PDB file of C-alpha atoms and ligand atoms in Angstrom:
ATOM      1  CA  MET A   1       9.940 -14.302  11.942  1.00 79.00           C
ATOM      2  CA  SER A   2       6.690 -15.414  10.307  1.00 87.00           C
ATOM      3  CA  PHE A   3       3.684 -13.281   9.575  1.00 94.00           C
ATOM      4  CA  GLN A   4       0.087 -13.642   8.421  1.00 96.00           C
ATOM      5  CA  ILE A   5      -1.760 -11.373   6.039  1.00 97.00           C
ATOM      6  CA  GLU A   6      -5.388 -10.418   5.678  1.00 98.00           C
ATOM      7  CA  THR A   7      -6.621  -8.541   2.610  1.00 98.00           C
ATOM      8  CA  PHE A   8     -10.095  -7.100   2.089  1.00 98.00           C
ATOM      9  CA  PRO A   9     -11.694  -4.404  -0.097  1.00 98.00           C
ATOM     10  CA  VAL A  10     -12.461  -1.048   1.532  1.00 98.00           C
ATOM     11  CA  TYR A  11     -14.649   2.017   0.926  1.00 96.00           C
ATOM     12  CA  PRO A  12     -14.945   4.011  -1.332  1.00 96.00           C
ATOM     13  CA  LEU A  13     -13.674   2.176  -4.451  1.00 95.00           C
ATOM     14  CA  GLY A  14     -12.890  -1.314  -3.172  1.00 96.00           C
ATOM     15  CA  CYS A  15      -9.133  -0.822  -2.866  1.00 98.00           C
ATOM     16  CA  ASN A  16      -7.453  -3.825  -1.235  1.00 98.00           C
ATOM     17  CA  CYS A  17      -6.409  -3.007   2.315  1.00 98.00           C
ATOM     18  CA  SER A  18      -3.901  -5.488   3.735  1.00 98.00           C
ATOM     19  CA  ILE A  19      -2.992  -6.093   7.342  1.00 98.00           C
ATOM     20  CA  LEU A  20       0.316  -7.751   8.182  1.00 98.00           C
ATOM     21  CA  TYR A  21       0.030  -9.559  11.490  1.00 97.00           C
ATOM     22  CA  LEU A  22       3.316 -10.067  13.355  1.00 96.00           C
ATOM     23  CA  GLU A  23       1.999 -12.502  15.875  1.00 91.00           C
ATOM     24  CA  ASN A  24       5.004 -12.712  18.226  1.00 88.00           C
ATOM     25  CA  GLN A  25       4.457  -9.242  19.628  1.00 91.00           C
ATOM     26  CA  LYS A  26       0.919  -8.525  18.462  1.00 95.00           C
ATOM     27  CA  GLU A  27       2.127  -5.839  16.084  1.00 96.00           C
ATOM     28  CA  ALA A  28       0.158  -4.958  12.949  1.00 97.00           C
ATOM     29  CA  ILE A  29       1.246  -3.065   9.840  1.00 98.00           C
ATOM     30  CA  VAL A  30      -1.594  -1.665   7.727  1.00 98.00           C
ATOM     31  CA  ILE A  31      -1.186  -1.133   3.987  1.00 98.00           C
ATOM     32  CA  ASP A  32      -3.661   1.203   2.206  1.00 98.00           C
ATOM     33  CA  PRO A  33      -6.493   1.610   4.733  1.00 98.00           C
ATOM     34  CA  GLY A  34      -8.670   3.443   2.183  1.00 97.00           C
ATOM     35  CA  GLY A  35     -11.695   5.034   3.844  1.00 96.00           C
ATOM     36  CA  GLU A  36     -12.115   2.499   6.650  1.00 97.00           C
ATOM     37  CA  GLY A  37      -9.612   3.715   9.250  1.00 96.00           C
ATOM     38  CA  ASP A  38     -12.093   3.532  12.122  1.00 97.00           C
ATOM     39  CA  LYS A  39     -13.205  -0.009  11.292  1.00 98.00           C
ATOM     40  CA  ILE A  40      -9.617  -1.213  10.905  1.00 98.00           C
ATOM     41  CA  TYR A  41      -8.595   0.362  14.199  1.00 98.00           C
ATOM     42  CA  ASP A  42     -11.525  -1.213  16.069  1.00 98.00           C
ATOM     43  CA  LYS A  43     -10.864  -4.610  14.541  1.00 98.00           C
ATOM     44  CA  LEU A  44      -7.178  -4.604  15.541  1.00 98.00           C
ATOM     45  CA  GLN A  45      -7.948  -3.197  18.948  1.00 98.00           C
ATOM     46  CA  LYS A  46     -10.336  -6.101  19.589  1.00 98.00           C
ATOM     47  CA  LYS A  47      -7.658  -8.598  18.598  1.00 97.00           C
ATOM     48  CA  GLY A  48      -5.166  -6.875  20.903  1.00 97.00           C
ATOM     49  CA  TYR A  49      -2.834  -5.686  18.134  1.00 97.00           C
ATOM     50  CA  GLU A  50      -0.884  -2.404  18.150  1.00 97.00           C
ATOM     51  CA  ILE A  51      -0.493  -0.654  14.783  1.00 97.00           C
ATOM     52  CA  SER A  52       3.125   0.343  14.168  1.00 97.00           C
ATOM     53  CA  TYR A  53       3.014   1.565  10.552  1.00 98.00           C
ATOM     54  CA  ILE A  54       0.381   2.765   8.102  1.00 98.00           C
ATOM     55  CA  LEU A  55       1.933   2.306   4.669  1.00 98.00           C
ATOM     56  CA  HIS A  56       0.686   3.630   1.333  1.00 98.00           C
ATOM     57  CA  THR A  57       1.410   2.226  -2.094  1.00 98.00           C
ATOM     58  CA  HIS A  58       0.428   5.667  -3.436  1.00 98.00           C
ATOM     59  CA  ALA A  59      -1.709   8.674  -2.552  1.00 98.00           C
ATOM     60  CA  HIS A  60      -4.897   8.178  -4.567  1.00 98.00           C
ATOM     61  CA  PHE A  61      -7.842   8.978  -2.312  1.00 96.00           C
ATOM     62  CA  ASP A  62      -9.275   5.465  -2.400  1.00 97.00           C
ATOM     63  CA  HIS A  63      -6.074   4.176  -0.754  1.00 98.00           C
ATOM     64  CA  CYS A  64      -5.517   6.877   1.877  1.00 97.00           C
ATOM     65  CA  LEU A  65      -8.809   8.654   2.593  1.00 95.00           C
ATOM     66  CA  SER A  66      -8.931   7.724   6.293  1.00 95.00           C
ATOM     67  CA  SER A  67      -5.219   7.322   6.984  1.00 96.00           C
ATOM     68  CA  GLU A  68      -5.128  10.301   9.314  1.00 95.00           C
ATOM     69  CA  THR A  69      -8.062   8.982  11.314  1.00 94.00           C
ATOM     70  CA  LEU A  70      -6.252   5.680  11.712  1.00 97.00           C
ATOM     71  CA  ARG A  71      -2.930   7.327  12.612  1.00 97.00           C
ATOM     72  CA  ASP A  72      -4.571   9.615  15.163  1.00 96.00           C
ATOM     73  CA  ARG A  73      -6.400   6.758  16.872  1.00 97.00           C
ATOM     74  CA  ALA A  74      -3.483   4.320  16.751  1.00 97.00           C
ATOM     75  CA  ILE A  75      -1.191   6.219  19.128  1.00 96.00           C
ATOM     76  CA  GLY A  76       2.457   5.754  18.193  1.00 95.00           C
ATOM     77  CA  SER A  77       1.757   4.662  14.613  1.00 97.00           C
ATOM     78  CA  THR A  78       3.715   6.166  11.723  1.00 98.00           C
ATOM     79  CA  LEU A  79       2.032   7.270   8.478  1.00 98.00           C
ATOM     80  CA  CYS A  80       4.351   6.646   5.505  1.00 98.00           C
ATOM     81  CA  MET A  81       4.443   7.244   1.764  1.00 98.00           C
ATOM     82  CA  HIS A  82       6.894   8.144  -0.988  1.00 98.00           C
ATOM     83  CA  LYS A  83       7.645  11.847  -1.338  1.00 98.00           C
ATOM     84  CA  GLY A  84       6.767  11.743  -5.034  1.00 98.00           C
ATOM     85  CA  ASP A  85       3.095  11.456  -4.110  1.00 98.00           C
ATOM     86  CA  LEU A  86       3.015  14.335  -1.638  1.00 97.00           C
ATOM     87  CA  PRO A  87       1.384  16.708  -4.186  1.00 97.00           C
ATOM     88  CA  LEU A  88      -1.376  14.129  -4.734  1.00 96.00           C
ATOM     89  CA  PHE A  89      -1.856  13.676  -0.993  1.00 96.00           C
ATOM     90  CA  GLN A  90      -2.079  17.438  -0.522  1.00 95.00           C
ATOM     91  CA  ASN A  91      -4.784  17.520  -3.186  1.00 95.00           C
ATOM     92  CA  LEU A  92      -6.904  14.831  -1.574  1.00 95.00           C
ATOM     93  CA  LYS A  93      -9.878  17.177  -1.395  1.00 94.00           C
ATOM     94  CA  ILE A  94      -9.769  17.805  -5.148  1.00 95.00           C
ATOM     95  CA  GLN A  95      -9.408  14.082  -5.818  1.00 95.00           C
ATOM     96  CA  CYS A  96     -12.500  13.406  -3.695  1.00 94.00           C
ATOM     97  CA  GLN A  97     -14.473  16.175  -5.393  1.00 94.00           C
ATOM     98  CA  ALA A  98     -13.624  14.726  -8.806  1.00 94.00           C
ATOM     99  CA  PHE A  99     -15.161  11.397  -7.760  1.00 93.00           C
ATOM    100  CA  GLY A 100     -18.030  12.854  -5.675  1.00 94.00           C
ATOM    101  CA  VAL A 101     -16.732  11.335  -2.431  1.00 94.00           C
ATOM    102  CA  PRO A 102     -17.324  13.223   0.882  1.00 92.00           C
ATOM    103  CA  PHE A 103     -14.189  14.695   2.426  1.00 90.00           C
ATOM    104  CA  HIS A 104     -13.336  15.631   6.034  1.00 81.00           C
ATOM    105  CA  GLU A 105     -12.247  19.266   6.116  1.00 77.00           C
ATOM    106  CA  ALA A 106     -10.153  18.700   9.254  1.00 78.00           C
ATOM    107  CA  PHE A 107      -7.539  16.770   7.257  1.00 82.00           C
ATOM    108  CA  THR A 108      -3.997  18.019   8.025  1.00 88.00           C
ATOM    109  CA  TYR A 109      -2.012  16.179   5.309  1.00 91.00           C
ATOM    110  CA  LYS A 110       0.723  15.326   7.779  1.00 94.00           C
ATOM    111  CA  VAL A 111       3.065  12.558   6.645  1.00 97.00           C
ATOM    112  CA  ASP A 112       5.271  11.145   9.423  1.00 98.00           C
ATOM    113  CA  LYS A 113       7.866   9.454   7.244  1.00 98.00           C
ATOM    114  CA  PHE A 114       8.815   9.567   3.577  1.00 98.00           C
ATOM    115  CA  LEU A 115       9.973   6.242   2.178  1.00 98.00           C
ATOM    116  CA  GLU A 116      12.911   5.794  -0.178  1.00 98.00           C
ATOM    117  CA  ASP A 117      13.554   3.158  -2.813  1.00 98.00           C
ATOM    118  CA  GLU A 118      15.270   0.062  -1.345  1.00 98.00           C
ATOM    119  CA  GLU A 119      14.630   1.218   2.207  1.00 97.00           C
ATOM    120  CA  VAL A 120      13.690  -1.461   4.711  1.00 97.00           C
ATOM    121  CA  ILE A 121      11.020  -0.392   7.168  1.00 97.00           C
ATOM    122  CA  SER A 122      11.978  -2.145  10.378  1.00 94.00           C
ATOM    123  CA  SER A 123       9.496  -3.290  12.954  1.00 91.00           C
ATOM    124  CA  LYS A 124       9.810  -1.201  16.097  1.00 77.00           C
ATOM    125  CA  ILE A 125       9.697  -4.195  18.397  1.00 83.00           C
ATOM    126  CA  GLN A 126      10.819  -7.331  16.559  1.00 85.00           C
ATOM    127  CA  ASN A 127      13.056  -8.616  13.827  1.00 90.00           C
ATOM    128  CA  PHE A 128      10.929  -7.965  10.743  1.00 93.00           C
ATOM    129  CA  GLY A 129      11.330  -5.706   7.736  1.00 96.00           C
ATOM    130  CA  VAL A 130       9.259  -4.443   4.829  1.00 98.00           C
ATOM    131  CA  LYS A 131      11.274  -3.551   1.735  1.00 98.00           C
ATOM    132  CA  VAL A 132      10.269  -0.523  -0.334  1.00 98.00           C
ATOM    133  CA  ILE A 133      10.504  -0.742  -4.139  1.00 98.00           C
ATOM    134  CA  HIS A 134       9.893   2.502  -6.031  1.00 98.00           C
ATOM    135  CA  THR A 135       7.800   1.756  -9.138  1.00 98.00           C
ATOM    136  CA  PRO A 136       6.716   5.105 -10.654  1.00 98.00           C
ATOM    137  CA  GLY A 137       4.251   5.208 -13.544  1.00 98.00           C
ATOM    138  CA  HIS A 138       0.733   4.977 -12.098  1.00 98.00           C
ATOM    139  CA  THR A 139       1.767   7.955  -9.961  1.00 98.00           C
ATOM    140  CA  PRO A 140       5.232   9.508  -9.448  1.00 98.00           C
ATOM    141  CA  GLY A 141       5.486   8.143  -5.908  1.00 98.00           C
ATOM    142  CA  SER A 142       4.006   4.666  -6.460  1.00 98.00           C
ATOM    143  CA  ILE A 143       5.846   2.068  -4.408  1.00 98.00           C
ATOM    144  CA  CYS A 144       5.526  -1.670  -3.796  1.00 99.00           C
ATOM    145  CA  PHE A 145       6.186  -3.430  -0.488  1.00 98.00           C
ATOM    146  CA  LEU A 146       8.033  -6.753  -0.354  1.00 98.00           C
ATOM    147  CA  VAL A 147       7.854  -9.044   2.678  1.00 98.00           C
ATOM    148  CA  SER A 148       9.041 -12.585   3.182  1.00 96.00           C
ATOM    149  CA  ASP A 149       9.441 -15.344   5.741  1.00 93.00           C
ATOM    150  CA  SER A 150      10.748 -18.896   5.417  1.00 92.00           C
ATOM    151  CA  GLU A 151       7.592 -20.060   3.603  1.00 93.00           C
ATOM    152  CA  LYS A 152       6.496 -17.201   1.374  1.00 95.00           C
ATOM    153  CA  GLN A 153       7.379 -13.955  -0.355  1.00 98.00           C
ATOM    154  CA  ILE A 154       4.634 -11.396  -0.963  1.00 98.00           C
ATOM    155  CA  LEU A 155       4.638  -8.183  -2.990  1.00 98.00           C
ATOM    156  CA  PHE A 156       1.991  -5.540  -2.362  1.00 98.00           C
ATOM    157  CA  SER A 157       1.922  -3.956  -5.797  1.00 98.00           C
ATOM    158  CA  GLY A 158      -0.599  -1.135  -5.311  1.00 98.00           C
ATOM    159  CA  ASP A 159      -2.080   0.075  -8.598  1.00 98.00           C
ATOM    160  CA  THR A 160       1.132  -0.671 -10.503  1.00 98.00           C
ATOM    161  CA  LEU A 161       0.491  -4.329 -11.388  1.00 98.00           C
ATOM    162  CA  PHE A 162      -2.855  -6.159 -11.320  1.00 98.00           C
ATOM    163  CA  SER A 163      -3.816  -9.704 -12.194  1.00 98.00           C
ATOM    164  CA  GLY A 164      -3.866  -9.549 -16.015  1.00 98.00           C
ATOM    165  CA  SER A 165      -3.543  -5.767 -16.162  1.00 98.00           C
ATOM    166  CA  ILE A 166      -1.567  -2.682 -15.113  1.00 98.00           C
ATOM    167  CA  GLY A 167      -2.497   0.603 -13.452  1.00 98.00           C
ATOM    168  CA  ARG A 168      -3.996   3.452 -15.436  1.00 98.00           C
ATOM    169  CA  THR A 169      -1.648   6.282 -16.363  1.00 98.00           C
ATOM    170  CA  ASP A 170      -4.141   8.904 -17.536  1.00 96.00           C
ATOM    171  CA  LEU A 171      -4.500  10.503 -14.093  1.00 93.00           C
ATOM    172  CA  TRP A 172      -2.241  13.245 -12.681  1.00 91.00           C
ATOM    173  CA  GLY A 173       1.452  12.337 -12.865  1.00 95.00           C
ATOM    174  CA  GLY A 174       0.850   9.064 -14.730  1.00 98.00           C
ATOM    175  CA  ASP A 175       3.437   7.859 -17.264  1.00 98.00           C
ATOM    176  CA  SER A 176       2.730   4.844 -19.485  1.00 98.00           C
ATOM    177  CA  ASP A 177       6.346   4.166 -20.509  1.00 98.00           C
ATOM    178  CA  LEU A 178       7.532   4.434 -16.935  1.00 98.00           C
ATOM    179  CA  ILE A 179       4.996   1.980 -15.499  1.00 98.00           C
ATOM    180  CA  ILE A 180       6.075  -0.676 -18.028  1.00 98.00           C
ATOM    181  CA  LYS A 181       9.731  -0.050 -17.209  1.00 98.00           C
ATOM    182  CA  SER A 182       9.033  -0.178 -13.458  1.00 98.00           C
ATOM    183  CA  ILE A 183       7.249  -3.517 -13.738  1.00 98.00           C
ATOM    184  CA  GLU A 184       9.822  -5.065 -16.075  1.00 98.00           C
ATOM    185  CA  THR A 185      12.865  -3.977 -14.095  1.00 98.00           C
ATOM    186  CA  ARG A 186      11.610  -4.029 -10.503  1.00 98.00           C
ATOM    187  CA  ILE A 187       8.797  -6.610 -10.304  1.00 98.00           C
ATOM    188  CA  PHE A 188       9.451  -9.154 -13.064  1.00 98.00           C
ATOM    189  CA  THR A 189      12.994  -9.529 -11.722  1.00 98.00           C
ATOM    190  CA  LEU A 190      11.701 -10.864  -8.381  1.00 98.00           C
ATOM    191  CA  GLU A 191      11.517 -14.606  -7.677  1.00 98.00           C
ATOM    192  CA  SER A 192       8.856 -16.125  -9.905  1.00 98.00           C
ATOM    193  CA  GLU A 193       6.849 -17.635  -7.015  1.00 98.00           C
ATOM    194  CA  THR A 194       6.427 -14.215  -5.377  1.00 98.00           C
ATOM    195  CA  ILE A 195       2.735 -13.734  -4.596  1.00 98.00           C
ATOM    196  CA  VAL A 196       1.401 -10.400  -5.837  1.00 98.00           C
ATOM    197  CA  VAL A 197      -1.328  -8.668  -3.823  1.00 98.00           C
ATOM    198  CA  PRO A 198      -2.553  -5.832  -6.047  1.00 98.00           C
ATOM    199  CA  GLY A 199      -4.336  -2.638  -5.029  1.00 98.00           C
ATOM    200  CA  HIS A 200      -7.579  -3.941  -6.543  1.00 98.00           C
ATOM    201  CA  GLY A 201      -8.862  -7.386  -7.467  1.00 98.00           C
ATOM    202  CA  GLU A 202      -7.502 -10.883  -7.080  1.00 98.00           C
ATOM    203  CA  PHE A 203      -4.024 -12.084  -6.059  1.00 98.00           C
ATOM    204  CA  THR A 204      -1.589 -13.309  -8.695  1.00 98.00           C
ATOM    205  CA  ASN A 205       2.114 -14.138  -8.851  1.00 98.00           C
ATOM    206  CA  VAL A 206       5.162 -12.871 -10.718  1.00 98.00           C
ATOM    207  CA  GLN A 207       5.470 -15.901 -12.986  1.00 98.00           C
ATOM    208  CA  ARG A 208       1.841 -15.813 -14.093  1.00 98.00           C
ATOM    209  CA  GLU A 209       1.998 -12.088 -14.942  1.00 98.00           C
ATOM    210  CA  LYS A 210       5.253 -12.487 -16.857  1.00 98.00           C
ATOM    211  CA  LYS A 211       3.693 -15.248 -18.953  1.00 98.00           C
ATOM    212  CA  THR A 212       0.131 -14.032 -19.440  1.00 98.00           C
ATOM    213  CA  ASN A 213      -0.212 -10.308 -18.754  1.00 98.00           C
ATOM    214  CA  PRO A 214      -1.257  -8.782 -22.146  1.00 98.00           C
ATOM    215  CA  PHE A 215       0.686  -5.563 -21.499  1.00 98.00           C
ATOM    216  CA  PHE A 216       4.034  -7.383 -21.915  1.00 97.00           C
TER     217      PHE A 216
HETATM  218 ZN1   ZN B 301      -4.385   4.538  -7.873  1.00 71.34          ZN
HETATM  219 ZN1   ZN B 302      -6.621   2.302  -6.576  1.00 71.34          ZN
END
């Protein structure tokens, strides 16, 4: 089962939203919609894709601000995150206030599914899975998503690992020792050609980060 990905920066802080296109059945999985839920829904609707899952690498507001909007419009979609970030999600309003970003008071903070380490999120209609890797440090519930087909393996690393850098750990729940341990034990142990799509900035790969990332 092959897939295509599209990654683009979204409001309000340019977080990378990624869309996984499963072309066989016109199913789309959205990772970190940020504040552009309406735009993403309209775009996929036009292409004739149904959204099955809305996945979050973590619950910082710039990654999940419009997730409810997207879930509510995409009937049948499932909003997912790791339970460790539920307190952050429930404090979305405070996060927005801290950064001066407008917030919709109607937010209900409803998560449909909590994801566990090593869990494989299975497509509802075809043979495809997204593997969850728990990588705490940037936030307690930070997770990465690993997908592969016969040609490529891609890791969506959220704000845990960036090209040439790592996520900040000075925000609520951050832990600088833990983020290093998470990357060393859970990301640097993946196949070296694995493409890394971070939560911000340019793509990289596991080998390049192992060799050149100044934090290691
Ligand atoms: Zn973050
Ligand atoms: Zn971010």
